[in-house]
Amino acid sequence: MVPDTAAVPVAAPVIGEEEIAAVVRVLRSGSVVQGPEVAAFEHEFAELVAGRTCVAVNSGTSALQLALQALGIGPGDEVVVPSFSFAATANAVRLVGAAPVFAEIDPVDYCLDPAAVAAAIGPRTAALLPVHLYGHPAPMGPLLALAERHGLAVLEDACQAHAATLHGRPVGAFGAAGCFSFYPTKNMHALEGGMIAVQDRQLADRLRLLRNQGMAERYRHEVVGGNLRMTDVSAAVGRVQLRALAERTARRRANAAVLDAGLRGVTTPAVAPGAGHVYHQYTVRVPRRAQFQAELARRGVGSAVHYPVPIHRQPAYALELDLPETERAVAEVLSLPVHPGLGEEQLARVVAAVTATAEQFAGAVR
Ligand SMILES: *Cc1c(COP(=O)(O)O)cnc(C)c1O
């Protein structure tokens, strides 16, 4: 990770004195891997997912991979995923030997379109894996109904959506397993790390076996498992970050409200009825994106494209599919600074730069 040096950076991970003190405390304790800090982090994180049992792992990708594996999804199975996501969503499916089936997104909230998911379900479909993209909840009502009708598991990729809600219920508490990431740029971090939230205790036990060489007790291996353990150093950082999450989420929302009110000439993010968006990203659609982004950079405003190439067209997948809304999104989206570290002046600068650029481009077209 290279720090963003723009006057208004698009992301600004927090590693403050509290995080540093927590790391030093754990290092001095001598218990550094999957010990008391991990147990405490799992216990505390459960509050964020309606009391579900939480199992910590070493990344969000590991969370997805392990959840799929623990649910028995593997070779011969298909899992419906969006192509408009970070590649980890589909990679996790491939890493367990199953096949991702890429479905179209809704152009308004950028999450899976339930009608497209319905069309993608076939005899080999084992699970649905919606992504709560940018911190906006996927349409879980229709997706859970589809899964119920076809006897499918639902896993949630909540890696960008800590504390997001839908009709008051937190994401990660809808499907069989909710997977979170604690990468530094996420809404909360643990340096690296992941969490799986599950309702079923037996599934939690299986996840615990699978993350640690299949061991229930030392040198007794019940099943074949890898090493996906979280360190106590990471967990201690995660616990500090978790305590700040509510306040930082409120600041993201307040920042998004300022952008919503001030921006002109771009398509601002919509929020579905009943959705509690947590603005992991504040993503707009802009005309002539490459030039638009360069012009923002010239004005000292950082921005990022999430994501410039859909997963199905990545070299690792190389599929030719007809996903017009996905293609339109990859060509038009631009994420603007919304992180909780932004000051009033920085936000005003984002509003001014975006609006001026949009006006300049609209003028040039006419
Ligand atoms: C970050 C992310 C992941 C992977 O998380 P890591 O902790 O980086 O492995 C998976 N899915 C989505 C949508 C993400 O944004």
mmCIF file of C-alpha atoms and ligand atoms in Angstrom:
data_model
loop_
_atom_site.group_PDB
_atom_site.id
_atom_site.type_symbol
_atom_site.label_atom_id
_atom_site.label_comp_id
_atom_site.label_asym_id
_atom_site.label_seq_id
_atom_site.Cartn_x
_atom_site.Cartn_y
_atom_site.Cartn_z
ATOM 1 C CA MET A 1 0.000 0.000 0.000
ATOM 2 C CA VAL A 2 1.398 3.351 -1.064
ATOM 3 C CA PRO A 3 -0.003 6.395 0.742
ATOM 4 C CA ASP A 4 -2.045 8.755 -1.456
ATOM 5 C CA THR A 5 -0.237 12.126 -1.598
ATOM 6 C CA ALA A 6 -2.992 14.222 -3.218
ATOM 7 C CA ALA A 7 -4.082 17.316 -1.266
ATOM 8 C CA VAL A 8 -7.378 15.487 -0.764
ATOM 9 C CA PRO A 9 -6.511 11.761 -0.776
ATOM 10 C CA VAL A 10 -9.201 9.277 -1.807
ATOM 11 C CA ALA A 11 -8.382 6.984 1.140
ATOM 12 C CA ALA A 12 -6.591 7.543 4.436
ATOM 13 C CA PRO A 13 -6.197 4.439 6.630
ATOM 14 C CA VAL A 14 -5.904 5.276 10.330
ATOM 15 C CA ILE A 15 -2.873 3.961 12.205
ATOM 16 C CA GLY A 16 -2.911 6.160 15.284
ATOM 17 C CA GLU A 17 -1.323 6.101 18.717
ATOM 18 C CA GLU A 18 -4.014 3.751 20.047
ATOM 19 C CA GLU A 19 -3.332 1.188 17.320
ATOM 20 C CA ILE A 20 0.417 1.433 17.920
ATOM 21 C CA ALA A 21 -0.026 1.055 21.685
ATOM 22 C CA ALA A 22 -2.231 -2.015 21.146
ATOM 23 C CA VAL A 23 0.396 -3.636 18.921
ATOM 24 C CA VAL A 24 3.168 -2.972 21.446
ATOM 25 C CA ARG A 25 1.029 -4.337 24.276
ATOM 26 C CA VAL A 26 0.424 -7.590 22.376
ATOM 27 C CA LEU A 27 4.065 -7.963 21.350
ATOM 28 C CA ARG A 28 5.132 -7.533 24.991
ATOM 29 C CA SER A 29 2.534 -10.111 26.095
ATOM 30 C CA GLY A 30 4.241 -12.849 24.078
ATOM 31 C CA SER A 31 0.886 -14.289 22.945
ATOM 32 C CA VAL A 32 0.847 -13.194 19.328
ATOM 33 C CA VAL A 33 -1.131 -15.716 17.246
ATOM 34 C CA GLN A 34 -4.846 -16.523 17.601
ATOM 35 C CA GLY A 35 -4.876 -16.046 21.344
ATOM 36 C CA PRO A 36 -6.924 -13.903 23.724
ATOM 37 C CA GLU A 37 -7.029 -10.833 21.452
ATOM 38 C CA VAL A 38 -8.544 -12.834 18.600
ATOM 39 C CA ALA A 39 -11.152 -14.341 20.930
ATOM 40 C CA ALA A 40 -12.032 -10.896 22.281
ATOM 41 C CA PHE A 41 -12.227 -9.411 18.775
ATOM 42 C CA GLU A 42 -14.580 -12.195 17.639
ATOM 43 C CA HIS A 43 -16.765 -11.651 20.681
ATOM 44 C CA GLU A 44 -16.915 -7.880 20.223
ATOM 45 C CA PHE A 45 -17.481 -8.030 16.451
ATOM 46 C CA ALA A 46 -20.560 -10.216 17.016
ATOM 47 C CA GLU A 47 -22.416 -7.097 18.179
ATOM 48 C CA LEU A 48 -22.091 -5.734 14.651
ATOM 49 C CA VAL A 49 -23.822 -8.778 13.104
ATOM 50 C CA ALA A 50 -26.862 -9.253 15.340
ATOM 51 C CA GLY A 51 -25.040 -11.554 17.754
ATOM 52 C CA ARG A 52 -23.948 -14.104 15.163
ATOM 53 C CA THR A 53 -20.965 -16.289 15.967
ATOM 54 C CA CYS A 54 -17.794 -14.806 14.517
ATOM 55 C CA VAL A 55 -14.663 -16.585 13.338
ATOM 56 C CA ALA A 56 -11.575 -14.488 12.577
ATOM 57 C CA VAL A 57 -9.195 -15.291 9.736
ATOM 58 C CA ASN A 58 -6.224 -13.634 8.043
ATOM 59 C CA SER A 59 -8.061 -11.806 5.215
ATOM 60 C CA GLY A 60 -11.407 -11.140 3.612
ATOM 61 C CA THR A 61 -10.471 -13.444 0.769
ATOM 62 C CA SER A 62 -9.739 -16.220 3.282
ATOM 63 C CA ALA A 63 -13.110 -15.522 4.920
ATOM 64 C CA LEU A 64 -14.912 -16.077 1.608
ATOM 65 C CA GLN A 65 -12.830 -19.115 0.702
ATOM 66 C CA LEU A 66 -13.254 -20.783 4.081
ATOM 67 C CA ALA A 67 -16.985 -20.062 4.235
ATOM 68 C CA LEU A 68 -17.491 -21.648 0.806
ATOM 69 C CA GLN A 69 -15.382 -24.641 1.824
ATOM 70 C CA ALA A 70 -17.176 -25.095 5.157
ATOM 71 C CA LEU A 71 -20.523 -25.051 3.350
ATOM 72 C CA GLY A 72 -19.290 -27.924 1.194
ATOM 73 C CA ILE A 73 -19.047 -25.933 -2.029
ATOM 74 C CA GLY A 74 -16.388 -27.240 -4.402
ATOM 75 C CA PRO A 75 -15.715 -28.883 -7.772
ATOM 76 C CA GLY A 76 -18.851 -29.261 -9.911
ATOM 77 C CA ASP A 77 -20.665 -26.454 -8.094
ATOM 78 C CA GLU A 78 -21.550 -23.033 -9.479
ATOM 79 C CA VAL A 79 -21.787 -19.857 -7.431
ATOM 80 C CA VAL A 80 -23.557 -16.772 -8.774
ATOM 81 C CA VAL A 81 -21.457 -13.619 -8.276
ATOM 82 C CA PRO A 82 -21.325 -10.120 -9.753
ATOM 83 C CA SER A 83 -18.577 -9.408 -12.280
ATOM 84 C CA PHE A 84 -18.547 -5.802 -11.055
ATOM 85 C CA SER A 85 -16.598 -6.329 -7.818
ATOM 86 C CA PHE A 86 -13.076 -6.760 -6.521
ATOM 87 C CA ALA A 87 -11.687 -9.974 -8.051
ATOM 88 C CA ALA A 88 -11.442 -11.644 -4.616
ATOM 89 C CA THR A 89 -15.193 -12.369 -4.774
ATOM 90 C CA ALA A 90 -14.767 -14.691 -7.753
ATOM 91 C CA ASN A 91 -11.253 -15.815 -6.830
ATOM 92 C CA ALA A 92 -12.564 -17.337 -3.588
ATOM 93 C CA VAL A 93 -15.044 -19.404 -5.603
ATOM 94 C CA ARG A 94 -12.297 -20.616 -7.923
ATOM 95 C CA LEU A 95 -9.939 -21.319 -5.024
ATOM 96 C CA VAL A 96 -12.359 -23.929 -3.646
ATOM 97 C CA GLY A 97 -12.636 -25.497 -7.108
ATOM 98 C CA ALA A 98 -16.138 -24.216 -7.882
ATOM 99 C CA ALA A 99 -17.124 -22.061 -10.869
ATOM 100 C CA PRO A 100 -18.266 -18.449 -10.591
ATOM 101 C CA VAL A 101 -21.258 -17.563 -12.775
ATOM 102 C CA PHE A 102 -21.269 -13.834 -13.437
ATOM 103 C CA ALA A 103 -24.614 -12.076 -13.225
ATOM 104 C CA GLU A 104 -25.578 -8.525 -14.151
ATOM 105 C CA ILE A 105 -25.830 -5.649 -11.682
ATOM 106 C CA ASP A 106 -28.518 -3.074 -11.054
ATOM 107 C CA PRO A 107 -27.310 0.225 -12.570
ATOM 108 C CA VAL A 108 -28.592 2.252 -9.613
ATOM 109 C CA ASP A 109 -26.984 0.546 -6.580
ATOM 110 C CA TYR A 110 -24.313 -1.467 -8.497
ATOM 111 C CA CYS A 111 -25.250 -4.660 -6.604
ATOM 112 C CA LEU A 112 -26.540 -7.931 -8.118
ATOM 113 C CA ASP A 113 -29.818 -7.614 -10.025
ATOM 114 C CA PRO A 114 -32.177 -10.323 -8.644
ATOM 115 C CA ALA A 115 -33.775 -10.881 -12.075
ATOM 116 C CA ALA A 116 -30.341 -11.538 -13.577
ATOM 117 C CA VAL A 117 -29.496 -13.858 -10.679
ATOM 118 C CA ALA A 118 -32.714 -15.813 -11.285
ATOM 119 C CA ALA A 119 -31.726 -16.251 -14.938
ATOM 120 C CA ALA A 120 -28.231 -17.430 -13.927
ATOM 121 C CA ILE A 121 -29.462 -20.238 -11.674
ATOM 122 C CA GLY A 122 -29.063 -23.705 -13.193
ATOM 123 C CA PRO A 123 -28.827 -27.342 -12.103
ATOM 124 C CA ARG A 124 -25.262 -26.919 -10.770
ATOM 125 C CA THR A 125 -25.887 -23.736 -8.797
ATOM 126 C CA ALA A 126 -24.991 -24.276 -5.147
ATOM 127 C CA ALA A 127 -24.872 -20.748 -3.770
ATOM 128 C CA LEU A 128 -25.436 -17.043 -4.319
ATOM 129 C CA LEU A 129 -22.662 -14.646 -3.350
ATOM 130 C CA PRO A 130 -23.924 -11.060 -3.418
ATOM 131 C CA VAL A 131 -21.512 -8.196 -2.723
ATOM 132 C CA HIS A 132 -22.576 -5.177 -0.669
ATOM 133 C CA LEU A 133 -20.614 -2.985 -3.041
ATOM 134 C CA TYR A 134 -19.252 0.373 -1.884
ATOM 135 C CA GLY A 135 -21.002 -0.183 1.478
ATOM 136 C CA HIS A 136 -24.517 -0.313 -0.002
ATOM 137 C CA PRO A 137 -26.517 -3.438 0.941
ATOM 138 C CA ALA A 138 -27.406 -5.831 -1.881
ATOM 139 C CA PRO A 139 -31.154 -6.588 -2.305
ATOM 140 C CA MET A 140 -31.193 -9.409 0.250
ATOM 141 C CA GLY A 141 -35.000 -9.868 0.321
ATOM 142 C CA PRO A 142 -35.359 -11.024 -3.299
ATOM 143 C CA LEU A 143 -32.024 -12.880 -3.202
ATOM 144 C CA LEU A 144 -32.938 -14.868 -0.078
ATOM 145 C CA ALA A 145 -36.337 -15.687 -1.607
ATOM 146 C CA LEU A 146 -34.619 -16.998 -4.753
ATOM 147 C CA ALA A 147 -32.188 -19.056 -2.685
ATOM 148 C CA GLU A 148 -35.021 -20.517 -0.636
ATOM 149 C CA ARG A 149 -36.981 -21.470 -3.757
ATOM 150 C CA HIS A 150 -33.969 -23.219 -5.319
ATOM 151 C CA GLY A 151 -32.409 -24.642 -2.136
ATOM 152 C CA LEU A 152 -29.221 -22.571 -2.396
ATOM 153 C CA ALA A 153 -26.829 -21.255 0.222
ATOM 154 C CA VAL A 154 -26.352 -17.496 0.472
ATOM 155 C CA LEU A 155 -22.972 -16.044 1.393
ATOM 156 C CA GLU A 156 -22.520 -12.313 1.759
ATOM 157 C CA ASP A 157 -19.403 -10.494 0.618
ATOM 158 C CA ALA A 158 -19.603 -7.725 3.225
ATOM 159 C CA CYS A 159 -15.921 -6.823 2.825
ATOM 160 C CA GLN A 160 -16.838 -3.201 2.038
ATOM 161 C CA ALA A 161 -19.872 -2.895 4.272
ATOM 162 C CA HIS A 162 -19.105 -3.079 8.016
ATOM 163 C CA ALA A 163 -22.208 -1.816 9.862
ATOM 164 C CA ALA A 164 -24.332 -1.333 6.737
ATOM 165 C CA THR A 165 -27.979 -2.264 7.281
ATOM 166 C CA LEU A 166 -31.076 -3.195 5.329
ATOM 167 C CA HIS A 167 -34.422 -2.527 7.003
ATOM 168 C CA GLY A 168 -32.535 -2.275 10.286
ATOM 169 C CA ARG A 169 -30.744 -5.599 9.968
ATOM 170 C CA PRO A 170 -26.963 -5.564 9.644
ATOM 171 C CA VAL A 171 -25.321 -7.001 6.536
ATOM 172 C CA GLY A 172 -23.459 -10.201 7.262
ATOM 173 C CA ALA A 173 -26.482 -11.404 9.263
ATOM 174 C CA PHE A 174 -28.700 -12.374 6.301
ATOM 175 C CA GLY A 175 -27.091 -15.407 4.681
ATOM 176 C CA ALA A 176 -25.478 -18.590 5.995
ATOM 177 C CA ALA A 177 -22.178 -16.718 6.233
ATOM 178 C CA GLY A 178 -21.245 -13.044 6.154
ATOM 179 C CA CYS A 179 -17.631 -12.272 5.219
ATOM 180 C CA PHE A 180 -15.749 -9.115 6.188
ATOM 181 C CA SER A 181 -12.297 -7.732 5.334
ATOM 182 C CA PHE A 182 -9.970 -5.707 7.546
ATOM 183 C CA TYR A 183 -7.603 -4.484 4.853
ATOM 184 C CA PRO A 184 -6.237 -0.995 5.719
ATOM 185 C CA THR A 185 -8.462 0.957 3.315
ATOM 186 C CA LYS A 186 -11.714 -0.688 4.467
ATOM 187 C CA ASN A 187 -14.094 1.122 6.844
ATOM 188 C CA MET A 188 -12.221 -0.538 9.709
ATOM 189 C CA HIS A 189 -9.000 -2.503 9.541
ATOM 190 C CA ALA A 190 -6.717 -4.924 11.358
ATOM 191 C CA LEU A 191 -3.633 -4.330 9.147
ATOM 192 C CA GLU A 192 -4.841 -7.455 7.312
ATOM 193 C CA GLY A 193 -7.632 -9.723 8.435
ATOM 194 C CA GLY A 194 -11.093 -11.099 7.880
ATOM 195 C CA MET A 195 -14.163 -12.245 9.797
ATOM 196 C CA ILE A 196 -16.900 -14.780 9.067
ATOM 197 C CA ALA A 197 -20.241 -14.298 10.804
ATOM 198 C CA VAL A 198 -22.490 -17.375 10.991
ATOM 199 C CA GLN A 199 -25.740 -18.327 12.662
ATOM 200 C CA ASP A 200 -25.073 -22.065 12.837
ATOM 201 C CA ARG A 201 -22.746 -23.112 15.677
ATOM 202 C CA GLN A 202 -21.686 -26.286 13.890
ATOM 203 C CA LEU A 203 -20.666 -24.246 10.879
ATOM 204 C CA ALA A 204 -18.616 -22.037 13.220
ATOM 205 C CA ASP A 205 -16.903 -25.127 14.661
ATOM 206 C CA ARG A 206 -16.098 -26.331 11.156
ATOM 207 C CA LEU A 207 -14.659 -22.935 10.231
ATOM 208 C CA ARG A 208 -12.467 -23.030 13.341
ATOM 209 C CA LEU A 209 -11.144 -26.439 12.349
ATOM 210 C CA LEU A 210 -10.521 -25.417 8.755
ATOM 211 C CA ARG A 211 -8.631 -22.226 9.620
ATOM 212 C CA ASN A 212 -6.136 -24.098 11.763
ATOM 213 C CA GLN A 213 -4.941 -27.288 10.058
ATOM 214 C CA GLY A 214 -8.133 -29.152 10.955
ATOM 215 C CA MET A 215 -7.018 -29.303 14.593
ATOM 216 C CA ALA A 216 -9.578 -29.457 17.419
ATOM 217 C CA GLU A 217 -6.799 -30.215 19.855
ATOM 218 C CA ARG A 218 -3.068 -30.015 19.314
ATOM 219 C CA TYR A 219 -1.752 -32.551 16.785
ATOM 220 C CA ARG A 220 -5.119 -34.168 16.302
ATOM 221 C CA HIS A 221 -6.262 -33.321 12.757
ATOM 222 C CA GLU A 222 -9.980 -34.006 12.246
ATOM 223 C CA VAL A 223 -10.090 -32.713 8.667
ATOM 224 C CA VAL A 224 -7.616 -31.335 6.153
ATOM 225 C CA GLY A 225 -7.247 -27.629 6.786
ATOM 226 C CA GLY A 226 -4.786 -24.856 6.016
ATOM 227 C CA ASN A 227 -3.422 -22.010 8.102
ATOM 228 C CA LEU A 228 -5.682 -18.980 7.818
ATOM 229 C CA ARG A 229 -5.249 -17.766 11.389
ATOM 230 C CA MET A 230 -5.414 -14.139 12.445
ATOM 231 C CA THR A 231 -2.604 -12.845 14.636
ATOM 232 C CA ASP A 232 -3.271 -11.286 18.030
ATOM 233 C CA VAL A 233 -1.442 -8.213 16.747
ATOM 234 C CA SER A 234 -4.053 -7.793 14.013
ATOM 235 C CA ALA A 235 -6.923 -8.525 16.386
ATOM 236 C CA ALA A 236 -5.705 -5.882 18.838
ATOM 237 C CA VAL A 237 -5.676 -3.299 16.030
ATOM 238 C CA GLY A 238 -9.097 -4.503 14.917
ATOM 239 C CA ARG A 239 -10.497 -4.031 18.419
ATOM 240 C CA VAL A 240 -9.287 -0.425 18.515
ATOM 241 C CA GLN A 241 -10.770 0.202 15.061
ATOM 242 C CA LEU A 242 -14.057 -1.450 15.986
ATOM 243 C CA ARG A 243 -14.519 0.965 18.887
ATOM 244 C CA ALA A 244 -14.193 3.883 16.463
ATOM 245 C CA LEU A 245 -16.382 2.391 13.723
ATOM 246 C CA ALA A 246 -19.722 3.945 14.713
ATOM 247 C CA GLU A 247 -18.265 7.435 14.857
ATOM 248 C CA ARG A 248 -16.316 6.987 11.624
ATOM 249 C CA THR A 249 -19.377 5.604 9.845
ATOM 250 C CA ALA A 250 -21.367 8.648 10.986
ATOM 251 C CA ARG A 251 -18.631 10.878 9.548
ATOM 252 C CA ARG A 252 -18.649 9.013 6.236
ATOM 253 C CA ARG A 253 -22.417 9.539 6.070
ATOM 254 C CA ALA A 254 -22.112 13.214 6.960
ATOM 255 C CA ASN A 255 -19.404 13.643 4.303
ATOM 256 C CA ALA A 256 -21.592 11.855 1.741
ATOM 257 C CA ALA A 257 -24.473 14.204 2.602
ATOM 258 C CA VAL A 258 -22.234 17.215 1.907
ATOM 259 C CA LEU A 259 -21.251 15.731 -1.466
ATOM 260 C CA ASP A 260 -24.887 14.824 -2.289
ATOM 261 C CA ALA A 261 -25.960 18.387 -1.608
ATOM 262 C CA GLY A 262 -23.081 20.098 -3.363
ATOM 263 C CA LEU A 263 -22.148 18.112 -6.461
ATOM 264 C CA ARG A 264 -23.473 19.154 -9.862
ATOM 265 C CA GLY A 265 -23.074 17.549 -13.267
ATOM 266 C CA VAL A 266 -22.345 13.984 -12.101
ATOM 267 C CA THR A 267 -24.596 11.066 -11.095
ATOM 268 C CA THR A 268 -24.406 10.817 -7.301
ATOM 269 C CA PRO A 269 -24.988 7.500 -5.462
ATOM 270 C CA ALA A 270 -28.577 6.459 -4.825
ATOM 271 C CA VAL A 271 -29.671 4.735 -1.633
ATOM 272 C CA ALA A 272 -32.350 2.028 -1.878
ATOM 273 C CA PRO A 273 -35.401 2.283 0.426
ATOM 274 C CA GLY A 274 -34.530 0.834 3.830
ATOM 275 C CA ALA A 275 -30.790 0.761 3.089
ATOM 276 C CA GLY A 276 -28.207 2.044 5.563
ATOM 277 C CA HIS A 277 -25.295 2.885 3.259
ATOM 278 C CA VAL A 278 -21.876 3.132 4.971
ATOM 279 C CA TYR A 279 -20.032 4.769 2.031
ATOM 280 C CA HIS A 280 -16.960 2.613 1.882
ATOM 281 C CA GLN A 281 -16.775 4.446 -1.430
ATOM 282 C CA TYR A 282 -18.672 7.483 -2.631
ATOM 283 C CA THR A 283 -18.911 6.588 -6.296
ATOM 284 C CA VAL A 284 -20.310 8.807 -9.010
ATOM 285 C CA ARG A 285 -20.700 8.410 -12.761
ATOM 286 C CA VAL A 286 -18.844 10.987 -14.801
ATOM 287 C CA PRO A 287 -18.473 11.819 -18.500
ATOM 288 C CA ARG A 288 -15.109 11.061 -20.182
ATOM 289 C CA ARG A 289 -13.749 9.486 -17.058
ATOM 290 C CA ALA A 290 -10.013 9.368 -17.802
ATOM 291 C CA GLN A 291 -9.882 13.107 -18.557
ATOM 292 C CA PHE A 292 -12.233 13.838 -15.678
ATOM 293 C CA GLN A 293 -9.969 11.997 -13.245
ATOM 294 C CA ALA A 294 -6.859 13.751 -14.605
ATOM 295 C CA GLU A 295 -8.544 17.134 -14.212
ATOM 296 C CA LEU A 296 -9.466 16.320 -10.583
ATOM 297 C CA ALA A 297 -5.865 15.299 -9.912
ATOM 298 C CA ARG A 298 -4.698 18.618 -11.384
ATOM 299 C CA ARG A 299 -6.978 20.320 -8.867
ATOM 300 C CA GLY A 300 -5.480 18.301 -5.981
ATOM 301 C CA VAL A 301 -8.410 15.925 -5.568
ATOM 302 C CA GLY A 302 -7.617 12.222 -5.447
ATOM 303 C CA SER A 303 -10.039 9.704 -6.968
ATOM 304 C CA ALA A 304 -10.053 6.027 -7.877
ATOM 305 C CA VAL A 305 -11.780 3.634 -10.259
ATOM 306 C CA HIS A 306 -13.485 0.675 -8.592
ATOM 307 C CA TYR A 307 -13.218 -1.259 -10.877
ATOM 308 C CA PRO A 308 -11.763 -0.540 -14.326
ATOM 309 C CA VAL A 309 -12.120 -4.092 -15.708
ATOM 310 C CA PRO A 310 -14.958 -6.483 -14.831
ATOM 311 C CA ILE A 311 -13.812 -9.764 -13.296
ATOM 312 C CA HIS A 312 -15.020 -11.888 -16.214
ATOM 313 C CA ARG A 313 -12.690 -9.996 -18.589
ATOM 314 C CA GLN A 314 -9.626 -10.284 -16.331
ATOM 315 C CA PRO A 315 -6.872 -12.455 -17.884
ATOM 316 C CA ALA A 316 -7.473 -15.052 -15.156
ATOM 317 C CA TYR A 317 -11.084 -15.515 -16.330
ATOM 318 C CA ALA A 318 -11.119 -14.308 -19.958
ATOM 319 C CA LEU A 319 -14.835 -14.864 -20.559
ATOM 320 C CA GLU A 320 -16.937 -13.197 -23.224
ATOM 321 C CA LEU A 321 -20.245 -12.332 -21.633
ATOM 322 C CA ASP A 322 -22.993 -9.870 -22.429
ATOM 323 C CA LEU A 323 -23.211 -7.685 -19.299
ATOM 324 C CA PRO A 324 -24.014 -4.194 -20.615
ATOM 325 C CA GLU A 325 -24.691 -2.534 -17.226
ATOM 326 C CA THR A 326 -21.432 -3.941 -15.872
ATOM 327 C CA GLU A 327 -19.570 -2.585 -18.929
ATOM 328 C CA ARG A 328 -21.231 0.818 -18.590
ATOM 329 C CA ALA A 329 -20.298 0.953 -14.900
ATOM 330 C CA VAL A 330 -16.629 0.058 -15.435
ATOM 331 C CA ALA A 331 -16.411 2.851 -18.029
ATOM 332 C CA GLU A 332 -18.151 5.570 -16.003
ATOM 333 C CA VAL A 333 -17.620 5.154 -12.249
ATOM 334 C CA LEU A 334 -15.278 7.293 -10.204
ATOM 335 C CA SER A 335 -14.846 7.119 -6.425
ATOM 336 C CA LEU A 336 -14.338 10.454 -4.667
ATOM 337 C CA PRO A 337 -12.868 11.115 -1.209
ATOM 338 C CA VAL A 338 -15.466 10.432 1.527
ATOM 339 C CA HIS A 339 -13.292 8.994 4.324
ATOM 340 C CA PRO A 340 -13.713 10.193 7.922
ATOM 341 C CA GLY A 341 -10.354 11.996 7.923
ATOM 342 C CA LEU A 342 -11.640 14.722 5.573
ATOM 343 C CA GLY A 343 -11.940 18.254 6.906
ATOM 344 C CA GLU A 344 -14.568 20.792 5.899
ATOM 345 C CA GLU A 345 -12.180 22.615 3.577
ATOM 346 C CA GLN A 346 -11.144 19.382 1.862
ATOM 347 C CA LEU A 347 -14.778 18.457 1.255
ATOM 348 C CA ALA A 348 -15.475 21.917 -0.137
ATOM 349 C CA ARG A 349 -12.500 21.440 -2.427
ATOM 350 C CA VAL A 350 -13.899 18.127 -3.706
ATOM 351 C CA VAL A 351 -17.285 19.745 -4.395
ATOM 352 C CA ALA A 352 -15.712 22.708 -6.185
ATOM 353 C CA ALA A 353 -13.319 20.580 -8.259
ATOM 354 C CA VAL A 354 -15.925 18.050 -9.361
ATOM 355 C CA THR A 355 -18.539 20.648 -10.184
ATOM 356 C CA ALA A 356 -16.086 22.855 -12.109
ATOM 357 C CA THR A 357 -14.782 19.854 -14.052
ATOM 358 C CA ALA A 358 -18.292 18.688 -14.910
ATOM 359 C CA GLU A 359 -19.199 22.202 -16.118
ATOM 360 C CA GLN A 360 -16.014 22.431 -18.172
ATOM 361 C CA PHE A 361 -16.724 19.071 -19.843
ATOM 362 C CA ALA A 362 -20.389 19.822 -20.469
ATOM 363 C CA GLY A 363 -19.325 23.099 -22.139
ATOM 364 C CA ALA A 364 -16.768 21.343 -24.311
ATOM 365 C CA VAL A 365 -19.371 18.878 -25.607
ATOM 366 C CA ARG A 366 -21.782 21.592 -26.746
HETATM 367 C C1 LIG B 1 -11.387 -6.133 0.018
HETATM 368 C C2 LIG B 1 -12.378 -7.038 -0.592
HETATM 369 C C3 LIG B 1 -12.244 -8.429 -0.540
HETATM 370 C C4 LIG B 1 -11.014 -9.126 -0.027
HETATM 371 O O1 LIG B 1 -10.578 -8.746 1.218
HETATM 372 P P1 LIG B 1 -9.018 -8.923 1.583
HETATM 373 O O2 LIG B 1 -8.998 -8.687 3.047
HETATM 374 O O3 LIG B 1 -8.276 -7.879 0.808
HETATM 375 O O4 LIG B 1 -8.622 -10.291 1.213
HETATM 376 C C5 LIG B 1 -13.256 -9.210 -1.065
HETATM 377 N N1 LIG B 1 -14.338 -8.658 -1.641
HETATM 378 C C6 LIG B 1 -14.486 -7.319 -1.739
HETATM 379 C C7 LIG B 1 -15.725 -6.785 -2.380
HETATM 380 C C8 LIG B 1 -13.510 -6.462 -1.232
HETATM 381 O O5 LIG B 1 -13.655 -5.149 -1.364
#
